CSV table of C-alpha atoms and ligand atoms in Angstrom, one decimal:
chain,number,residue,atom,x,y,z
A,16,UNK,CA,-6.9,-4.8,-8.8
A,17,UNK,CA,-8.9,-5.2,-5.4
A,18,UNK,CA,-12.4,-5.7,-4.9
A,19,UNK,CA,-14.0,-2.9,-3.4
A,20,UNK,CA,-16.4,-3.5,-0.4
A,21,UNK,CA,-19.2,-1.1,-0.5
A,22,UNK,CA,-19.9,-0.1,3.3
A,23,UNK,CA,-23.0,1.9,1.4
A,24,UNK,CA,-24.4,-1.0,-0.2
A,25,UNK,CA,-24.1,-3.5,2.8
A,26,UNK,CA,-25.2,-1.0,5.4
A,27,UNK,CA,-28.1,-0.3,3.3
A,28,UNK,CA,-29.0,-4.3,3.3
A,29,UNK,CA,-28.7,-4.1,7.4
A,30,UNK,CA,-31.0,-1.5,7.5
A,31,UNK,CA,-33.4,-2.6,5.6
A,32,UNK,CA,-33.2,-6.0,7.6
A,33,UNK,CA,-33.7,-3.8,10.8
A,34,UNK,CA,-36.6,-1.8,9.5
A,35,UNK,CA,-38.7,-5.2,8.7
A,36,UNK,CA,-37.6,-6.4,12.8
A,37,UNK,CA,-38.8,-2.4,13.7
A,38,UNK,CA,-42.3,-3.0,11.9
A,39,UNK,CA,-42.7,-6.4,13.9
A,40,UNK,CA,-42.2,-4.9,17.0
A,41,UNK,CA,-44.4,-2.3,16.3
A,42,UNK,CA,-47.1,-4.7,15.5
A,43,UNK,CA,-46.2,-6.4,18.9
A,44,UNK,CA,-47.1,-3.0,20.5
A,45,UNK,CA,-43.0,-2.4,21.0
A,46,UNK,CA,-41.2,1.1,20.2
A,47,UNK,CA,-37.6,1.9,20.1
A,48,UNK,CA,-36.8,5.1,21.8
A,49,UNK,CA,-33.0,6.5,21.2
A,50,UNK,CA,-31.9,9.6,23.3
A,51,UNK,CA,-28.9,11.0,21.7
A,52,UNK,CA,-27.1,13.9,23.2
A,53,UNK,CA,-25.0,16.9,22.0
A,54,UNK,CA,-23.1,19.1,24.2
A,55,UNK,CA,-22.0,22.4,22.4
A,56,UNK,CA,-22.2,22.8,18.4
A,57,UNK,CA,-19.0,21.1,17.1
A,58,UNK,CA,-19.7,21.2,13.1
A,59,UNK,CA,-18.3,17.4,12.6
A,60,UNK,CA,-20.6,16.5,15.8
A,61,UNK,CA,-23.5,18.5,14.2
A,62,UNK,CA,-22.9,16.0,11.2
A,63,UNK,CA,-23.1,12.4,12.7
A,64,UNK,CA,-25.5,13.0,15.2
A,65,UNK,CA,-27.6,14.0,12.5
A,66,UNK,CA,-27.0,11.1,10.4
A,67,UNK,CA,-28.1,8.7,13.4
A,68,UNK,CA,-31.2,10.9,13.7
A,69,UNK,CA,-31.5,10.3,9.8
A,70,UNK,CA,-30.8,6.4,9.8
A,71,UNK,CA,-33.4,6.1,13.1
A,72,UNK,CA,-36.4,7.9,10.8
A,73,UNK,CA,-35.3,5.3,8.0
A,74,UNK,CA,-35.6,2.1,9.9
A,75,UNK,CA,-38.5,3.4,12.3
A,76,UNK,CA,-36.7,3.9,15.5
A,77,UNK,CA,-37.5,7.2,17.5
A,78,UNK,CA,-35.5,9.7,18.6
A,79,UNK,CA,-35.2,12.1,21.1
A,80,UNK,CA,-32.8,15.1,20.4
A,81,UNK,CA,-30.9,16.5,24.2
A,82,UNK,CA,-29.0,19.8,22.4
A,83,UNK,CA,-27.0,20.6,25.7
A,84,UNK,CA,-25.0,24.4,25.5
A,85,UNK,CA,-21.1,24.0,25.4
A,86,UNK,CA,-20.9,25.0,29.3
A,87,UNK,CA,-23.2,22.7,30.9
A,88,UNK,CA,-21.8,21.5,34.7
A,89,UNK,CA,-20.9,18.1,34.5
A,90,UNK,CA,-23.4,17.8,37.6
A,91,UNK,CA,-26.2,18.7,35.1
A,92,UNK,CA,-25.1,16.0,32.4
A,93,UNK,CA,-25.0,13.3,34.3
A,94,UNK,CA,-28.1,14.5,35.6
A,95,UNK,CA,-30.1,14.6,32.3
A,96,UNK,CA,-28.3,10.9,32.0
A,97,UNK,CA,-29.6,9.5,34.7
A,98,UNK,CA,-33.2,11.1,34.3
A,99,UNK,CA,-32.9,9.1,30.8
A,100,UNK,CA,-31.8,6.1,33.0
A,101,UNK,CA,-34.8,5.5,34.3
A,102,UNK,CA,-37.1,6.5,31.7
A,103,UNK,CA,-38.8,3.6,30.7
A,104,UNK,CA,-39.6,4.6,27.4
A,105,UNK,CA,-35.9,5.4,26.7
A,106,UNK,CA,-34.2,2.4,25.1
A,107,UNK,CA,-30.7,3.8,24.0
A,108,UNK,CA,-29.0,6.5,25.4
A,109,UNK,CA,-25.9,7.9,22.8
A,110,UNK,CA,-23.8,10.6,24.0
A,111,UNK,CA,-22.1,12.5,20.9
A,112,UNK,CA,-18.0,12.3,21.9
A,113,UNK,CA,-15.5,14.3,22.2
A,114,UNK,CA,-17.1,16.6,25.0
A,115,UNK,CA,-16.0,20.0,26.3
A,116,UNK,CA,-12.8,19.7,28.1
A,117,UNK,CA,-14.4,20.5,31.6
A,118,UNK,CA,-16.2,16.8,31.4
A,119,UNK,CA,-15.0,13.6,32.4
A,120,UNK,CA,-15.7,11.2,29.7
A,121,UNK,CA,-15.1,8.3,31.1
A,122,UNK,CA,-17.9,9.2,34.3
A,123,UNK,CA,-20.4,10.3,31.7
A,124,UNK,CA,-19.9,6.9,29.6
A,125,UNK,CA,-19.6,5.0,33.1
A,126,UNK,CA,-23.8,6.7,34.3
A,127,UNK,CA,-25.1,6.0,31.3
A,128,UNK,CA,-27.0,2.5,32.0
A,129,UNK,CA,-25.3,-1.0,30.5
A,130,UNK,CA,-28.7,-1.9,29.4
A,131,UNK,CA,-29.1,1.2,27.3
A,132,UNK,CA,-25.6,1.6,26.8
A,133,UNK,CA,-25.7,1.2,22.8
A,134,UNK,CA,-22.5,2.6,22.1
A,135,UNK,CA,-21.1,-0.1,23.5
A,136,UNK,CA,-18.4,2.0,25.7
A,137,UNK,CA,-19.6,1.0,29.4
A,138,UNK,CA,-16.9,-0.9,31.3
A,139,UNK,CA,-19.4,-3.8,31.4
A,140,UNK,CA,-20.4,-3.9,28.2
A,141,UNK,CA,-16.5,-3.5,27.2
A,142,UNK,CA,-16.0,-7.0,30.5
A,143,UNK,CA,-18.9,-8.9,28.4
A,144,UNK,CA,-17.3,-8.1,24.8
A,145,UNK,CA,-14.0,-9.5,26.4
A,146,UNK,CA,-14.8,-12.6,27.6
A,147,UNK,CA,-17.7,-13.7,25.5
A,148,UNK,CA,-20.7,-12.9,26.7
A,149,UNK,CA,-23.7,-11.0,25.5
A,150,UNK,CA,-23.6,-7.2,25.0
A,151,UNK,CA,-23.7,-4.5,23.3
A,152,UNK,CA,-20.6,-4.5,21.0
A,153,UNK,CA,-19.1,-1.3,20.4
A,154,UNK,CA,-20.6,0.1,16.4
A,155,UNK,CA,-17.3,0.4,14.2
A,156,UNK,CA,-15.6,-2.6,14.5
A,157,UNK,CA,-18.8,-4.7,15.0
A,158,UNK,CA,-19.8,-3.0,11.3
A,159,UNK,CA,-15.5,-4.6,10.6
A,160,UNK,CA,-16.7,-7.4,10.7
A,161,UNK,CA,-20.1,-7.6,9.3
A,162,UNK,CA,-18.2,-5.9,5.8
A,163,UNK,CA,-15.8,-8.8,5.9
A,164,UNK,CA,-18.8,-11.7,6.6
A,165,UNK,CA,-20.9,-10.2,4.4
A,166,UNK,CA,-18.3,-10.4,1.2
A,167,UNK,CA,-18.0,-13.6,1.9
A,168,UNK,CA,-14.5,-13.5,3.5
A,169,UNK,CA,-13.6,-16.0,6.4
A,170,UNK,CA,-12.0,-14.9,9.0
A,171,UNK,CA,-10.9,-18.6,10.6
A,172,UNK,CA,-7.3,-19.3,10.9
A,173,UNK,CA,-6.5,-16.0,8.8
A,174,UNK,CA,-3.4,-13.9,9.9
A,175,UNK,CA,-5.2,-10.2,11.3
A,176,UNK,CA,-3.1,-7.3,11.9
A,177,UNK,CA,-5.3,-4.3,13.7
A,178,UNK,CA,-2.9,-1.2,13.4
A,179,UNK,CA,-4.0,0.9,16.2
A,180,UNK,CA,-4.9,-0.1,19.9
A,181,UNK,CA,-7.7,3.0,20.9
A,182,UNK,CA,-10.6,1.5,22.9
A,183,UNK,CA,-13.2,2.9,20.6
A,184,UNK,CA,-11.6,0.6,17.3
A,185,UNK,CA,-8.1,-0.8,17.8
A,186,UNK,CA,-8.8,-2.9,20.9
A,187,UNK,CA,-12.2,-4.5,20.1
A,188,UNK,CA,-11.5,-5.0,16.5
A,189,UNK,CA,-8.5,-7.2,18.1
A,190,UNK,CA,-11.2,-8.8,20.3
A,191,UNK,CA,-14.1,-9.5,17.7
A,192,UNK,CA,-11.4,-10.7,14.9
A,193,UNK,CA,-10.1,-13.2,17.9
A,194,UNK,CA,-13.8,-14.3,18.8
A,195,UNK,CA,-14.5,-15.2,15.1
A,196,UNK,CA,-11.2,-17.6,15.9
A,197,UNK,CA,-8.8,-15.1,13.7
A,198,UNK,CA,-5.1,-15.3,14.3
A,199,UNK,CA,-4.8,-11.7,15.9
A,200,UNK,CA,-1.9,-9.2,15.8
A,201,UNK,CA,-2.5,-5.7,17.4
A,202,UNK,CA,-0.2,-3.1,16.7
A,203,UNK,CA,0.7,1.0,17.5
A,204,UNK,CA,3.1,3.9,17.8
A,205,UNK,CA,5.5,1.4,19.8
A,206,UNK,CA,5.7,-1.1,17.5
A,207,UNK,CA,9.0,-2.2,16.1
A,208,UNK,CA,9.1,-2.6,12.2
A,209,UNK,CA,5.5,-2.4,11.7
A,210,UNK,CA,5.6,-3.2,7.5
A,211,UNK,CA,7.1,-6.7,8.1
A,212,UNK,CA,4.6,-7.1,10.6
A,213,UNK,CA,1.3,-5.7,8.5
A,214,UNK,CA,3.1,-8.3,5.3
A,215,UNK,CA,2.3,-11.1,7.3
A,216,UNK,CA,-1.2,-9.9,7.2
A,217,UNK,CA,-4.8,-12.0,5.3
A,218,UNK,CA,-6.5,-9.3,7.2
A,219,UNK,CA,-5.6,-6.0,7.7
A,220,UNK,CA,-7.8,-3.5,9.5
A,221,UNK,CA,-6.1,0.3,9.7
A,222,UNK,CA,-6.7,2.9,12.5
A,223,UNK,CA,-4.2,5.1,13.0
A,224,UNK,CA,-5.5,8.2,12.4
A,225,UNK,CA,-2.8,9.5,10.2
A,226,UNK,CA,-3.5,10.0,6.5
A,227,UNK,CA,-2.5,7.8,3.7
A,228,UNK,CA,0.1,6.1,6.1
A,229,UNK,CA,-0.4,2.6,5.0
A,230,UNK,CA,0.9,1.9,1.2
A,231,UNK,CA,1.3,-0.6,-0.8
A,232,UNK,CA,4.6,-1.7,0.7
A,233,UNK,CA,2.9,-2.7,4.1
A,234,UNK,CA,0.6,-4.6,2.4
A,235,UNK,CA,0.8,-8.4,1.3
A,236,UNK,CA,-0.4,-9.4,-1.7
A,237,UNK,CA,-4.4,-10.8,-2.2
A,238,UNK,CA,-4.6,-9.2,1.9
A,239,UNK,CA,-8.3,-8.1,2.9
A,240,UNK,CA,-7.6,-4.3,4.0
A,241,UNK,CA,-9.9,-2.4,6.0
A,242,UNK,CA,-9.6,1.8,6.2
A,243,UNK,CA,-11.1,3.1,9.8
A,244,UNK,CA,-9.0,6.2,9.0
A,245,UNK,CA,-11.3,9.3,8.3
A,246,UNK,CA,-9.5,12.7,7.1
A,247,UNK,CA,-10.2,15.4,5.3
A,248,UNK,CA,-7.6,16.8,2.5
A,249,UNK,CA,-7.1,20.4,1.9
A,250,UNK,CA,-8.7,19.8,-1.6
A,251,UNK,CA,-12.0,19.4,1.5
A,252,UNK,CA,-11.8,15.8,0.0
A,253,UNK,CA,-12.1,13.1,2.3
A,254,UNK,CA,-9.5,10.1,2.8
A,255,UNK,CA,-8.5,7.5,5.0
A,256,UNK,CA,-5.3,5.7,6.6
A,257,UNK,CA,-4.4,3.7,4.2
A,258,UNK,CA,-3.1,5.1,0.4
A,259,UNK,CA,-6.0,4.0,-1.9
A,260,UNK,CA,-4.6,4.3,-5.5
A,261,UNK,CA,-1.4,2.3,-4.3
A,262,UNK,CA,-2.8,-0.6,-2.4
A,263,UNK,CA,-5.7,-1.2,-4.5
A,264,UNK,CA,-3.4,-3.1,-7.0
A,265,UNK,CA,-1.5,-5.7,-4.3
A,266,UNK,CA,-5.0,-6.0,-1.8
A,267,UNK,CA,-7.8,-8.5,-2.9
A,268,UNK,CA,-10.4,-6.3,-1.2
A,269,UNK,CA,-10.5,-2.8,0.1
A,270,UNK,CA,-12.7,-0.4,1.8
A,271,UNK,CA,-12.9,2.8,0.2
A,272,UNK,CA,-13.0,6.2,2.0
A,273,UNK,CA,-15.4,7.4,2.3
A,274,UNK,CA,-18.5,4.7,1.8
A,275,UNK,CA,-16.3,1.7,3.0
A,276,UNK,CA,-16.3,1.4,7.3
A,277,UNK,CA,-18.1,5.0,7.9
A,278,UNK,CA,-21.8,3.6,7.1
A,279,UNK,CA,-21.1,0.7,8.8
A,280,UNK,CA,-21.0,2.2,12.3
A,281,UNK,CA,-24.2,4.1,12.2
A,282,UNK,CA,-25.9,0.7,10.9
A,283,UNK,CA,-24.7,-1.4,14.1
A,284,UNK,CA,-25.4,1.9,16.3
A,285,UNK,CA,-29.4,1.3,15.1
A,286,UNK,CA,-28.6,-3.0,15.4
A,287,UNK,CA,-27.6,-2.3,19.1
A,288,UNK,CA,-30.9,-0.2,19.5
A,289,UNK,CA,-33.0,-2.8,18.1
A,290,UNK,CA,-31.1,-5.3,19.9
A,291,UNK,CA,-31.9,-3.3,22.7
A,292,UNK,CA,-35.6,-4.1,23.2
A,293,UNK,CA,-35.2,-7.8,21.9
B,313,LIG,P1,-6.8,7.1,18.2
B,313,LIG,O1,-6.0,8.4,17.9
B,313,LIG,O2,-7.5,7.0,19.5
B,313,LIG,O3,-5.8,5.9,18.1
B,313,LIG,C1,-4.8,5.8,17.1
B,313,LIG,C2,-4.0,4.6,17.3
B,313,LIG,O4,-3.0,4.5,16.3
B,313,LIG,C3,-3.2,4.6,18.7
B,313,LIG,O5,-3.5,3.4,19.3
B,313,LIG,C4,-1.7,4.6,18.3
B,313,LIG,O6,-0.9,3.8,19.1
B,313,LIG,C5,-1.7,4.2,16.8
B,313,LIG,N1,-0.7,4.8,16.1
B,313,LIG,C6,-0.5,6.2,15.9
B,313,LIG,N2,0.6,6.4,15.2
B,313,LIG,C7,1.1,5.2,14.8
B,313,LIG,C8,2.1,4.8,14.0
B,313,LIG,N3,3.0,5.6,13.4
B,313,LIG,N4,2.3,3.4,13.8
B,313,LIG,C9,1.5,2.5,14.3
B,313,LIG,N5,0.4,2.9,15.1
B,313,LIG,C10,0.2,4.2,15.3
B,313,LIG,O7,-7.7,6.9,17.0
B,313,LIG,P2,-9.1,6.1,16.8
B,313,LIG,O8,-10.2,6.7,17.6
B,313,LIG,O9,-8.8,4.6,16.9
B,313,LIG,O10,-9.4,6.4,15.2
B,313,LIG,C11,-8.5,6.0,14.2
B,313,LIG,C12,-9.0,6.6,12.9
B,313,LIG,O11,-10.3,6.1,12.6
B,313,LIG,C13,-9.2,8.1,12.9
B,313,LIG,O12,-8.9,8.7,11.6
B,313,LIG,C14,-10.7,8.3,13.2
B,313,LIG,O13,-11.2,9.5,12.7
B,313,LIG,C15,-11.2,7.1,12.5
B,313,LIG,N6,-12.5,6.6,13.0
B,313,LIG,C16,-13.4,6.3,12.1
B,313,LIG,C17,-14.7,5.8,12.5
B,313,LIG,C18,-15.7,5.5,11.5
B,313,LIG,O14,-16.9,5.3,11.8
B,313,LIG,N7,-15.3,5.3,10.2
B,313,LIG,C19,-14.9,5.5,13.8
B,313,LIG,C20,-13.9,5.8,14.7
B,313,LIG,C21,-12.7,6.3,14.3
């Protein structure tokens, strides 16, 4: 049977790391402002952005709350963007994807300023990620790879197989596993026999987006395998990509869904923030 990694449990640790840095900067007279924005009232969007408004009260960061109705111009967003741009006391600027159809994503993620850019979507902050330099790294798989460092996995010269190749996860998971000098496979929908390739696997990190796709029979034995998959059952249970129950008993460690990756990304969203004044 695997060992579970506990995304609760080590995001937890990270904040409390990050609240101690918070009440040193305070003490140097420092604040950390984020702006987070939501246009319209999606229920799922409701949810995170009020987790990250939660987990910035717990470590001490402040935030400023930009509820934007569901037919606000595109002219008007970027406006309230750049109006955050150069607010001084702004330190962070988050805006909640998906947005209504009328707005081009990629201009609203390309105004918002690298330096506050802690979502880590910017073209440049994407560039730096790329070829090594410093940046804001995008939250999910930066938290990838603090859950396998921080259960005392190596990643060196191991075998990684991303499954998935979206530029929120797949891509710089592929990036970040590379950096920390893993062996790196990325995969997708195109990909011819994808189970021999996820067997050859030490590290396998799933996000496909499809429910329970990823059994036991994609899985070598003693692999590390990371979920990114978030779903909700008609039971209103929630589960990931990869078939739990199955590939508990051939994986050495898992991530469970939920409490495995999902924490993890709002704890690197409030790193990036601190990081973001330092
Ligand atoms: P996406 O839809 O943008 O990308 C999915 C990727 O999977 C694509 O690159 C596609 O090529 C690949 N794919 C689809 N079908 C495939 C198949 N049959 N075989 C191989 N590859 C296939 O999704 P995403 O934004 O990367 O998210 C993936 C999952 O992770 C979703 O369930 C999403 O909800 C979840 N997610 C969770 C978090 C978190 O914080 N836990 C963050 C982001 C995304």
């Amino acid at each position: 049977m695997a060992n579970i990694i506990d995304g609760k449990l080590i995001s937890t640790q990270i904040k409390d790391e990050l609240k101690e840095k918070v009440a040193n900067l305070k003490k140097e007279g420092k604040q950390i402002t984020l702006a987070v924005i939501q246009v319209g009232n999606d229920p799922a969007s409701t949810v995170y952005v009020g987790n990250k408004k939660k987990a910035c009260e717990y470590i001490g960061i402040n935030s400023l709350a930009y509820e934007l109705p569901e037919d606000i111009t595109e002219e008007s967003l970027l406006k309230t963007i750049e109006e955050l741009n150069n607010d001084d006391k702004v330190n962070g600027i988050l805006v909640q994807l998906p947005l209504p159809k009328h707005i081009d994503e990629d201009k609203v993620i390309k105004t918002i300023a690298p330096e506050k850019d802690v979502d880590g979507f910017h073209p440049s902050s994407v560039g730096a990620l790329l070829i090594g330099q410093e940046g804001f790294l995008p939250c999910t798989p930066a938290g990838i790879i603090q859950l396998i460092k921080r259960s005392g996995i190596s990643i060196e010269g191991k075998e990684c197989v991303v499954i998935g190749r979206s530029n929120i996860v797949g891509k710089p998971m592929g990036v970040l596993l590379l950096r920390e000098n893993g062996t790196v496979t990325i995969t997708h929908s195109k990909t011819k026999n994808l189970k021999k390739v996820c067997k050859r696997a030490d590290i396998l990190v799933v996000a496909i987006g499809k429910p329970k796709m990823i059994d036991a029979s994609y899985v070598k034995d003693g692999a590390v395998v990371i979920d990114v998959g978030i779903h909700r059952n008609a039971d209103n249970k929630l589960c990931g990509d990869v078939d739990f129950d199955s590939v508990e008993k051939v994986a050495s460690y898992i991530t469970p869904v939920p409490g495995g990756v999902g924490p993890m990304t709002i704890a690197m969203l409030m790193q990036n923030c601190v990081n973001s004044v330092r």
